[in-house]
Coordinates of C-alpha atoms and ligand atoms in Angstrom, one line a residue:
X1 CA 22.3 -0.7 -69.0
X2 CA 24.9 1.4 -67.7
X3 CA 27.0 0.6 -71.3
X4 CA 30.3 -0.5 -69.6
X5 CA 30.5 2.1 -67.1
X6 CA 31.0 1.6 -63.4
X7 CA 28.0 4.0 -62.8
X8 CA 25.7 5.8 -64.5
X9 CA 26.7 9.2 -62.9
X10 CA 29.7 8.6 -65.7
X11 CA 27.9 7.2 -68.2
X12 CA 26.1 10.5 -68.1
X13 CA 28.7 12.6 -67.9
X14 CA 30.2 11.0 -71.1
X15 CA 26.7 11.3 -72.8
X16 CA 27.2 14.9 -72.7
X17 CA 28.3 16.0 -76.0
X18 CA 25.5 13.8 -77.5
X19 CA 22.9 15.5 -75.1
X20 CA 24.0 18.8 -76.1
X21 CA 23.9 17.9 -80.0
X22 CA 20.1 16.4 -79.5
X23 CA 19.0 19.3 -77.6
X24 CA 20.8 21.7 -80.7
X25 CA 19.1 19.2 -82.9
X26 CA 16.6 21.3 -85.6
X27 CA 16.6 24.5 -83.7
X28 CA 18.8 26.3 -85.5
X29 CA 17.8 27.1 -89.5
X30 CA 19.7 26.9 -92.5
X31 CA 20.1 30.7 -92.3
X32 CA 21.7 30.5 -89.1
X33 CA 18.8 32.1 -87.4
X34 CA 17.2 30.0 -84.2
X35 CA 13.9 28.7 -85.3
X36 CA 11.8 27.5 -81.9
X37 CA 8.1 27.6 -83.5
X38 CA 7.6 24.8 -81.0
X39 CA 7.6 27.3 -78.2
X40 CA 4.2 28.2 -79.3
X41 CA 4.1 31.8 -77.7
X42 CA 3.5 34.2 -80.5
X43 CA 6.3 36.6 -81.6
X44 CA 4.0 39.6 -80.4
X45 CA 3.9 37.9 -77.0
X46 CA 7.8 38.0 -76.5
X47 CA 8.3 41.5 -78.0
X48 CA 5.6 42.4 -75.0
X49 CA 7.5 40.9 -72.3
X50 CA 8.9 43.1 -70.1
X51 CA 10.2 41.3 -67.3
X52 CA 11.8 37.6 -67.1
X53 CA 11.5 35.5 -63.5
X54 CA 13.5 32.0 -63.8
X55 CA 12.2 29.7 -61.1
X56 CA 14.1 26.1 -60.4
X57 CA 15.9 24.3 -57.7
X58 CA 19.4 23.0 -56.8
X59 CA 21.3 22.4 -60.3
X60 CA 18.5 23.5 -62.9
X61 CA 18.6 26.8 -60.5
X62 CA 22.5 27.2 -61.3
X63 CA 21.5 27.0 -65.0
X64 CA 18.9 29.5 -64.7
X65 CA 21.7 32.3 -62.4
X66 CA 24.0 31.5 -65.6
X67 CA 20.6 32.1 -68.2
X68 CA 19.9 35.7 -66.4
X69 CA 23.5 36.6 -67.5
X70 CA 22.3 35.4 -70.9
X71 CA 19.3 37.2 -70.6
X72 CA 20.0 40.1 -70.1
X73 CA 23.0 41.0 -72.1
X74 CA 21.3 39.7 -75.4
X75 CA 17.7 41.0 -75.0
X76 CA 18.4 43.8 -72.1
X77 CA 14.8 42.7 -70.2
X78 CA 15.4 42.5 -66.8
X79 CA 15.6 39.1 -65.4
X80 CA 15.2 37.9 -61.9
X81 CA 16.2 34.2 -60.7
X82 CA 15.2 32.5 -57.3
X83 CA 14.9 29.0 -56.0
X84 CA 11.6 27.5 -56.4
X85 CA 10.7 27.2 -52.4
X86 CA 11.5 30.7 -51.8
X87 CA 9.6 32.2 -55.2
X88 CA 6.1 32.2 -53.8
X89 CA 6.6 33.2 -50.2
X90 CA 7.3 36.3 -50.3
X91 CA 4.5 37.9 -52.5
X92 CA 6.4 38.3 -55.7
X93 CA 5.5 41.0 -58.5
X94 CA 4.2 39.5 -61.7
X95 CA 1.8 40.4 -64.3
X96 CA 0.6 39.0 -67.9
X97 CA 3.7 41.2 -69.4
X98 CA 6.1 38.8 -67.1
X99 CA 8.0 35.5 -68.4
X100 CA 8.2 32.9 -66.0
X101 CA 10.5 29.9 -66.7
X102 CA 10.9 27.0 -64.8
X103 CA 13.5 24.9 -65.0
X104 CA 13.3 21.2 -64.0
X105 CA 15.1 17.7 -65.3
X106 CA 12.7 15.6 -64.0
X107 CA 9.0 17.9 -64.6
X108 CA 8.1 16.6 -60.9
X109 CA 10.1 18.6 -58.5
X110 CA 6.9 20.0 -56.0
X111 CA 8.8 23.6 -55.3
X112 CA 9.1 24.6 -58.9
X113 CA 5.4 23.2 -59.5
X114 CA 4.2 25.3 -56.5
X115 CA 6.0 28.7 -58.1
X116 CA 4.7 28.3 -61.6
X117 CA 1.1 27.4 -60.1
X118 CA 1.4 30.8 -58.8
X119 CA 2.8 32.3 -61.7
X120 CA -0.4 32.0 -63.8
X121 CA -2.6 32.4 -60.8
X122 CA -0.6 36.0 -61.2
X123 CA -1.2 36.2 -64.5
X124 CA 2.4 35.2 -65.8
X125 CA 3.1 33.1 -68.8
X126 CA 4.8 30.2 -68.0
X127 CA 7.7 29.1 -70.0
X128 CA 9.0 25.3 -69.0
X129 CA 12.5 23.9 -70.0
X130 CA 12.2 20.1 -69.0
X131 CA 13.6 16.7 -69.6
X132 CA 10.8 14.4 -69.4
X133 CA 8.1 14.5 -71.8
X134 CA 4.7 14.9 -70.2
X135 CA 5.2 15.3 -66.5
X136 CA 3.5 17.0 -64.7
X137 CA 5.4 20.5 -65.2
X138 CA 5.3 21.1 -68.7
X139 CA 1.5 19.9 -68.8
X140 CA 0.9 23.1 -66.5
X141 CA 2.9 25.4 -68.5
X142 CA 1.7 27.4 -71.1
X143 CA 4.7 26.4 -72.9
X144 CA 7.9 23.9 -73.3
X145 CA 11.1 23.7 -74.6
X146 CA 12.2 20.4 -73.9
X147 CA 15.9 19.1 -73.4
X148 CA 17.2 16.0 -75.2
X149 CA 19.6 14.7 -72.4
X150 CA 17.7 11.4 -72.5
X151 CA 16.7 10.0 -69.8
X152 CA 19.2 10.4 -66.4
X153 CA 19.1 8.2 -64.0
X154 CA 22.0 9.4 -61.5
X155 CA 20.4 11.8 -58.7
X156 CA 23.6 14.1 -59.4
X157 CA 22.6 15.9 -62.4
X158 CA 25.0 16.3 -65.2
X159 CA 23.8 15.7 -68.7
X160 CA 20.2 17.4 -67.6
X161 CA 22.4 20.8 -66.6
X162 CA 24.4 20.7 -69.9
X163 CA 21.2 20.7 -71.8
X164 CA 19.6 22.9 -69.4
X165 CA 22.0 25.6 -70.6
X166 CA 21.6 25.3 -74.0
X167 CA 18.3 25.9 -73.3
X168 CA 18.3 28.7 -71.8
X169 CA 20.9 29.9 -74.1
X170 CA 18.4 29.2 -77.1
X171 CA 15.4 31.1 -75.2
X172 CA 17.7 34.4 -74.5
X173 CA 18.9 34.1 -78.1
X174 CA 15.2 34.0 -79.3
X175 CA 14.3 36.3 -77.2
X176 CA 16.8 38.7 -78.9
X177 CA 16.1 37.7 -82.1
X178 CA 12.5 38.1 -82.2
X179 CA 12.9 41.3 -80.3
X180 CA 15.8 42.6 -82.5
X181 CA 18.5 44.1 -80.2
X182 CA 22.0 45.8 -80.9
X183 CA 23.8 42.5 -80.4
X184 CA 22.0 41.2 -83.7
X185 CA 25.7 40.6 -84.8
X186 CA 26.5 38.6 -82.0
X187 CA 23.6 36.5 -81.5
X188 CA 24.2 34.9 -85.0
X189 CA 27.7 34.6 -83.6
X190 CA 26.4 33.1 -80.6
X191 CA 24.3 30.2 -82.4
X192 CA 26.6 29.3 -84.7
X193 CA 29.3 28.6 -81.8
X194 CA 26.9 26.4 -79.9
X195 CA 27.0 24.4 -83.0
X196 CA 30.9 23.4 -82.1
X197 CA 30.2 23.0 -78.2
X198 CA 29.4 18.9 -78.4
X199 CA 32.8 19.5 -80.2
X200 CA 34.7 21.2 -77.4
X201 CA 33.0 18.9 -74.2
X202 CA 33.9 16.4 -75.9
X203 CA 37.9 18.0 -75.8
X204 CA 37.5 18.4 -72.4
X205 CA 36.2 14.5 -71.8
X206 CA 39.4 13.7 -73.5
X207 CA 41.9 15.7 -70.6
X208 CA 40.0 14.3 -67.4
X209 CA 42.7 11.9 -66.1
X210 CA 44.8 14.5 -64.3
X211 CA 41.2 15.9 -62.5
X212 CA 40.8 12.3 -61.4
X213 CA 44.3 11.8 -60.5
X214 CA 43.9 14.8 -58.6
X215 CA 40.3 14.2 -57.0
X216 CA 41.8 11.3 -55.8
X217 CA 44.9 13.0 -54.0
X218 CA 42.3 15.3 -52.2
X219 CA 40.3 12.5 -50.6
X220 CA 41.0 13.4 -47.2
X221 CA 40.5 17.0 -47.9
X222 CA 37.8 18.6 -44.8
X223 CA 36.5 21.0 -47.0
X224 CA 36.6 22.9 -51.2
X225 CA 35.8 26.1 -51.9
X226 CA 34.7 27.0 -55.3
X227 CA 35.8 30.3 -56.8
X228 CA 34.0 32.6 -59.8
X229 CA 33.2 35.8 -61.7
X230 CA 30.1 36.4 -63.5
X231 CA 28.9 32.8 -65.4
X232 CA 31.5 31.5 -63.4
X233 CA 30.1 31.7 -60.5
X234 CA 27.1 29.6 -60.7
X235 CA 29.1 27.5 -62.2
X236 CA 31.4 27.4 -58.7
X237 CA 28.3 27.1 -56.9
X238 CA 27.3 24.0 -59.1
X239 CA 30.7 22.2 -58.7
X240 CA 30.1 22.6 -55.0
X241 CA 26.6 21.6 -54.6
X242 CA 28.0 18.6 -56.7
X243 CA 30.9 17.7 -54.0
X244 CA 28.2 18.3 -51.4
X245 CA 25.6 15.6 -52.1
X246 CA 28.8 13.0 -53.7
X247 CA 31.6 13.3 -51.4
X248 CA 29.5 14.4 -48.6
X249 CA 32.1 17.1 -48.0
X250 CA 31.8 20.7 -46.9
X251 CA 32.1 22.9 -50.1
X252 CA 31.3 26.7 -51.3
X253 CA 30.9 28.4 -54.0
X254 CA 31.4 31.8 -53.6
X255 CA 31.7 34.7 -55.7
X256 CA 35.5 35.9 -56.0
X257 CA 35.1 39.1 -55.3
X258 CA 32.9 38.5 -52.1
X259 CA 36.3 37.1 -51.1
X260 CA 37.8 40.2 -49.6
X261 CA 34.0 40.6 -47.3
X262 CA 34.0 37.5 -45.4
X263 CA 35.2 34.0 -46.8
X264 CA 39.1 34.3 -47.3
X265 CA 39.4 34.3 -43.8
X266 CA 38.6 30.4 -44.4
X267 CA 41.8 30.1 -46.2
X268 CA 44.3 28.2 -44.5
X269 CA 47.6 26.6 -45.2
X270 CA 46.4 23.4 -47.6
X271 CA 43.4 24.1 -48.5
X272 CA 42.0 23.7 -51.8
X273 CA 40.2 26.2 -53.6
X274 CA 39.2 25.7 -56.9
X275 CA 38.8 28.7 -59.2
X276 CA 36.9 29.3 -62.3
X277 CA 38.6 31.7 -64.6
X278 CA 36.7 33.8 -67.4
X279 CA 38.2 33.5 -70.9
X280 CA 40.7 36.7 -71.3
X281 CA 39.4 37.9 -74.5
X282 CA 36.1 39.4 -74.5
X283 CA 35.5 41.3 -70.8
X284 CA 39.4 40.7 -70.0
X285 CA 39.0 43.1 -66.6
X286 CA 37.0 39.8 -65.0
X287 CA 39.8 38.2 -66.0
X288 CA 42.1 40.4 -64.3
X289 CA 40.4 40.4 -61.2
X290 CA 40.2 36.8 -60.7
X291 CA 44.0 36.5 -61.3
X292 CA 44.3 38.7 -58.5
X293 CA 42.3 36.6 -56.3
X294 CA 44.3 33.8 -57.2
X295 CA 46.9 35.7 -56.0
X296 CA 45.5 36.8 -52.6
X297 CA 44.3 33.2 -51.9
X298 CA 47.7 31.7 -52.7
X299 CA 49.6 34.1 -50.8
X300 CA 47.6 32.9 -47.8
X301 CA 48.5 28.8 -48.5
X302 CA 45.6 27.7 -50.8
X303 CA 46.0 25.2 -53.1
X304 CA 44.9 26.3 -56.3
X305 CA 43.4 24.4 -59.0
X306 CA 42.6 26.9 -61.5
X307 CA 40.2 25.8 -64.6
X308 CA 41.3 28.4 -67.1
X309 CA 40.9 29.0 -71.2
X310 CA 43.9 27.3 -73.5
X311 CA 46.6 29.5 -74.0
X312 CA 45.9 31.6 -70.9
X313 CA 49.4 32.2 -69.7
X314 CA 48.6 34.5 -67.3
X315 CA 46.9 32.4 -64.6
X316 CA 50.4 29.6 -64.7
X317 CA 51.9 31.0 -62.4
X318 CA 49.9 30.7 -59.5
X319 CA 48.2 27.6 -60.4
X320 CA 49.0 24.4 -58.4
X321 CA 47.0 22.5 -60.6
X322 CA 45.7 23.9 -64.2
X323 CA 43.2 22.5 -66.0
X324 CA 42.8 23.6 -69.5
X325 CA 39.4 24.3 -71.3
X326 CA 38.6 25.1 -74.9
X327 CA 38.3 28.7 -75.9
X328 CA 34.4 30.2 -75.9
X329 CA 33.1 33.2 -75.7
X330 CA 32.1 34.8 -72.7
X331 CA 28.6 33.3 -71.8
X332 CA 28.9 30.4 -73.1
X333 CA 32.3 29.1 -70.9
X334 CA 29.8 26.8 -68.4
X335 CA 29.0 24.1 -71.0
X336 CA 32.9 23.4 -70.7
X337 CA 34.0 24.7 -67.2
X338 CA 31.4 22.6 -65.4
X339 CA 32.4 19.3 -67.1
X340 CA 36.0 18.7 -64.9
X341 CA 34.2 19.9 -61.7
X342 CA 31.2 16.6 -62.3
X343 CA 34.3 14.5 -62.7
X344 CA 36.5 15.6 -59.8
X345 CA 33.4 15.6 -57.5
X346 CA 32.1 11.8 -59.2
X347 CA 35.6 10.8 -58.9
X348 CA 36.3 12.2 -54.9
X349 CA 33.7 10.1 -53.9
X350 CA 34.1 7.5 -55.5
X351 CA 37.8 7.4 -53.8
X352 CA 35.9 8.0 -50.6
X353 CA 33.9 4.5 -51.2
X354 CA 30.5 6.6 -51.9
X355 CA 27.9 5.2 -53.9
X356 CA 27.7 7.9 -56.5
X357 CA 24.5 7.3 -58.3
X358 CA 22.4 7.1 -55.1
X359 CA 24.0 9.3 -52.3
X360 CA 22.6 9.1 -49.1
X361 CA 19.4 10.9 -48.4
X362 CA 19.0 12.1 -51.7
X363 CA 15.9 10.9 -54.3
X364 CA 16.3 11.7 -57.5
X365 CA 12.7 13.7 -58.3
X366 CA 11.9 15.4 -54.7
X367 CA 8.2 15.5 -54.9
X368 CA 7.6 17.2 -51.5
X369 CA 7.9 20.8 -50.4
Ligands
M6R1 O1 14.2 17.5 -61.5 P1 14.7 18.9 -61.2 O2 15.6 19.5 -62.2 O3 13.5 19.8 -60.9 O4 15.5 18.7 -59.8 C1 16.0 19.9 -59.1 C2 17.0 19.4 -58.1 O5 16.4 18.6 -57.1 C3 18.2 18.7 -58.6 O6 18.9 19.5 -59.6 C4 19.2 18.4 -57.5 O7 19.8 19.5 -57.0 C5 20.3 17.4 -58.1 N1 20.4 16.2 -57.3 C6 21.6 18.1 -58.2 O8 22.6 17.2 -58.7

């Protein structure tokens, strides 16, 4: 059942491009326009919406920080994201114009049920993006888009994120297309690149051996810290959480340019710190910010593994390790940048003699609060 692979943790991470391509898979007309019918809120609905509130927890909340960049740069509604178990606690501010989406692989998870419950009881429409037909969260929705990652069985999410992305991407897309905004141009753009990104995880599946040569080098490592700038930085935050609950190790994600208020005084001769770059076309100044982090890091002894665009020369030369990823546009760089940091984390542990499908004290659904 786990098709020749050692675990199922890389069984899924292989599965990704197909994942992706199911969850793509007749949502995007002939005319290039996204057609998501199956959401069944009415186009008069979304053009009312005037706030968007993404609820989830652990990994399906990094995919909803990277969908309120999405969010908001295609449709310009203001978008909040929180986890799940803090959401209803402190007394939040909805109403019948607000769009709540929950994100969950498994449907079951008790702090994102708990937030949407409250949702509606506000009033809120609730919007879920899930993996498993008919739990329990998509039956109290008022609607679902559901991801084709097939089922996952590893409690380290992979496949589910991937697809969790192109999720969200698809509902900020449709939410700009219904609602016509100036990026009209871009949005078409936009959908007809996701089309080629099964193509480009699957490049990136191709040039893992140096990340697991290099995973394995680092088994003895105390602690990582993950580096990023806008998308990025969820995506830093994921490839943490991800060394966290594998490798048992200590690991951040931080924002790069919270560096210079607090965490670089962590940096010490040896340590690793990996670091997410934004491509260097589109908004090149994140680029040139991060390549000054790089900098500032390596000048105090960090060993840098950079994960940065092909073709982007200017990040060489203070890269200990570079890993290459296929050019995207801006938004849409975490459905490649996140694929080395699953492998490095699966393959760390794995090195440390962890059993990577069923780390310790995890469950797979957490169906407590
Ligand atoms: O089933 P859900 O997506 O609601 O689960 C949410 C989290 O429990 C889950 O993503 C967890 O953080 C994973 N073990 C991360 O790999």
């Amino acid at each position: 059942e786990k098709g020749g692979y050692d675990y199922f943790m890389l069984k899924e991470i292989a599965e990704q491009p197909k994942a992706v391509a199911d969850t793509l898979l007749g949502r995007i007309g002939t005319d290039g326009r996204l057609t998501l019918d199956e959401l069944r809120i009415s186009a008069s609905d979304l053009r009312r919406v005037d706030k968007v509130v993404i609820v989830a927890c652990g990994t399906a909340f990094h995919a909803g920080m990277i969908a309120k960049y999405a969010i908001e740069h295609w449709t310009r509604i203001p978008c909040e994201v929180e986890v799940a178990s803090e959401f209803r606690y402190r007394d939040p501010i909805l109403d019948d114009r607000t769009l709540v989406i929950a994100i969950s692989q498994s449907g079951e998870t008790m702090d994102t049920l708990m937030a949407l419950r409250h949702a509606r009881e506000q009033g809120a429409k609730v919007l879920a993006i899930c993996n498993t037909n008919g739990s329990t969260i998509p039956r109290e929705s008022d609607a679902v888009l559901y991801t084709h990652a097939g089922p996952e069985v590893a409690v380290a999410s992979t496949k589910a994120f991937l697809t969790q992305l192109v999720a969200c991407y698809l509902v900020a897309l449709y939410l700009g297309q219904v609602r016509g905004t100036k990026w009209g141009d871009e949005i078409l753009a936009v959908i007809k690149e996701l089309g080629d990104a099964p193509t480009h995880i699957e490049q990136v599946l191709e040039t893992m051996e140096p990340v697991r040569e290099l995973a394995r080098s680092l088994a003895d490592a105390k602690s990582v810290l993950f580096l990023g700038r806008h998308v990025g930085f969820p995506v830093a935050m994921e490839g943490a959480l991800k060394l966290k609950e594998l490798a048992y190790m200590h690991a951040e994600g931080f924002a790069a340019g919270e560096l210079k208020h607090g965490p670089i005084a962590l940096i010490e001769e040896g340590l690793p710190v990996v670091v997410v770059v934004p491509s260097p076309r589109g908004r090149s100044i994140l680029h040139d910010k991060i390549v000054s982090n790089i900098q500032e890091i390596r000048a105090r002894g960090a060993r840098t593994i950079v994960i940065a665009e092909e073709g982007d020369e200017a990040v060489a030369p203070y890269a200990d390790h570079l890993i290459r990823i296929p050019a995207t546009s801006t938004l849409l760089q975490p459905l490649v940048s996140t694929v080395p940091l699953q492998v490095f984390a699966c393959e760390l542990a794995t090195a440390k003699g962890h059993e990577v499908d069923q780390p310790r004290n995890l469950a797979k659904s957490v169906t407590v609060e």
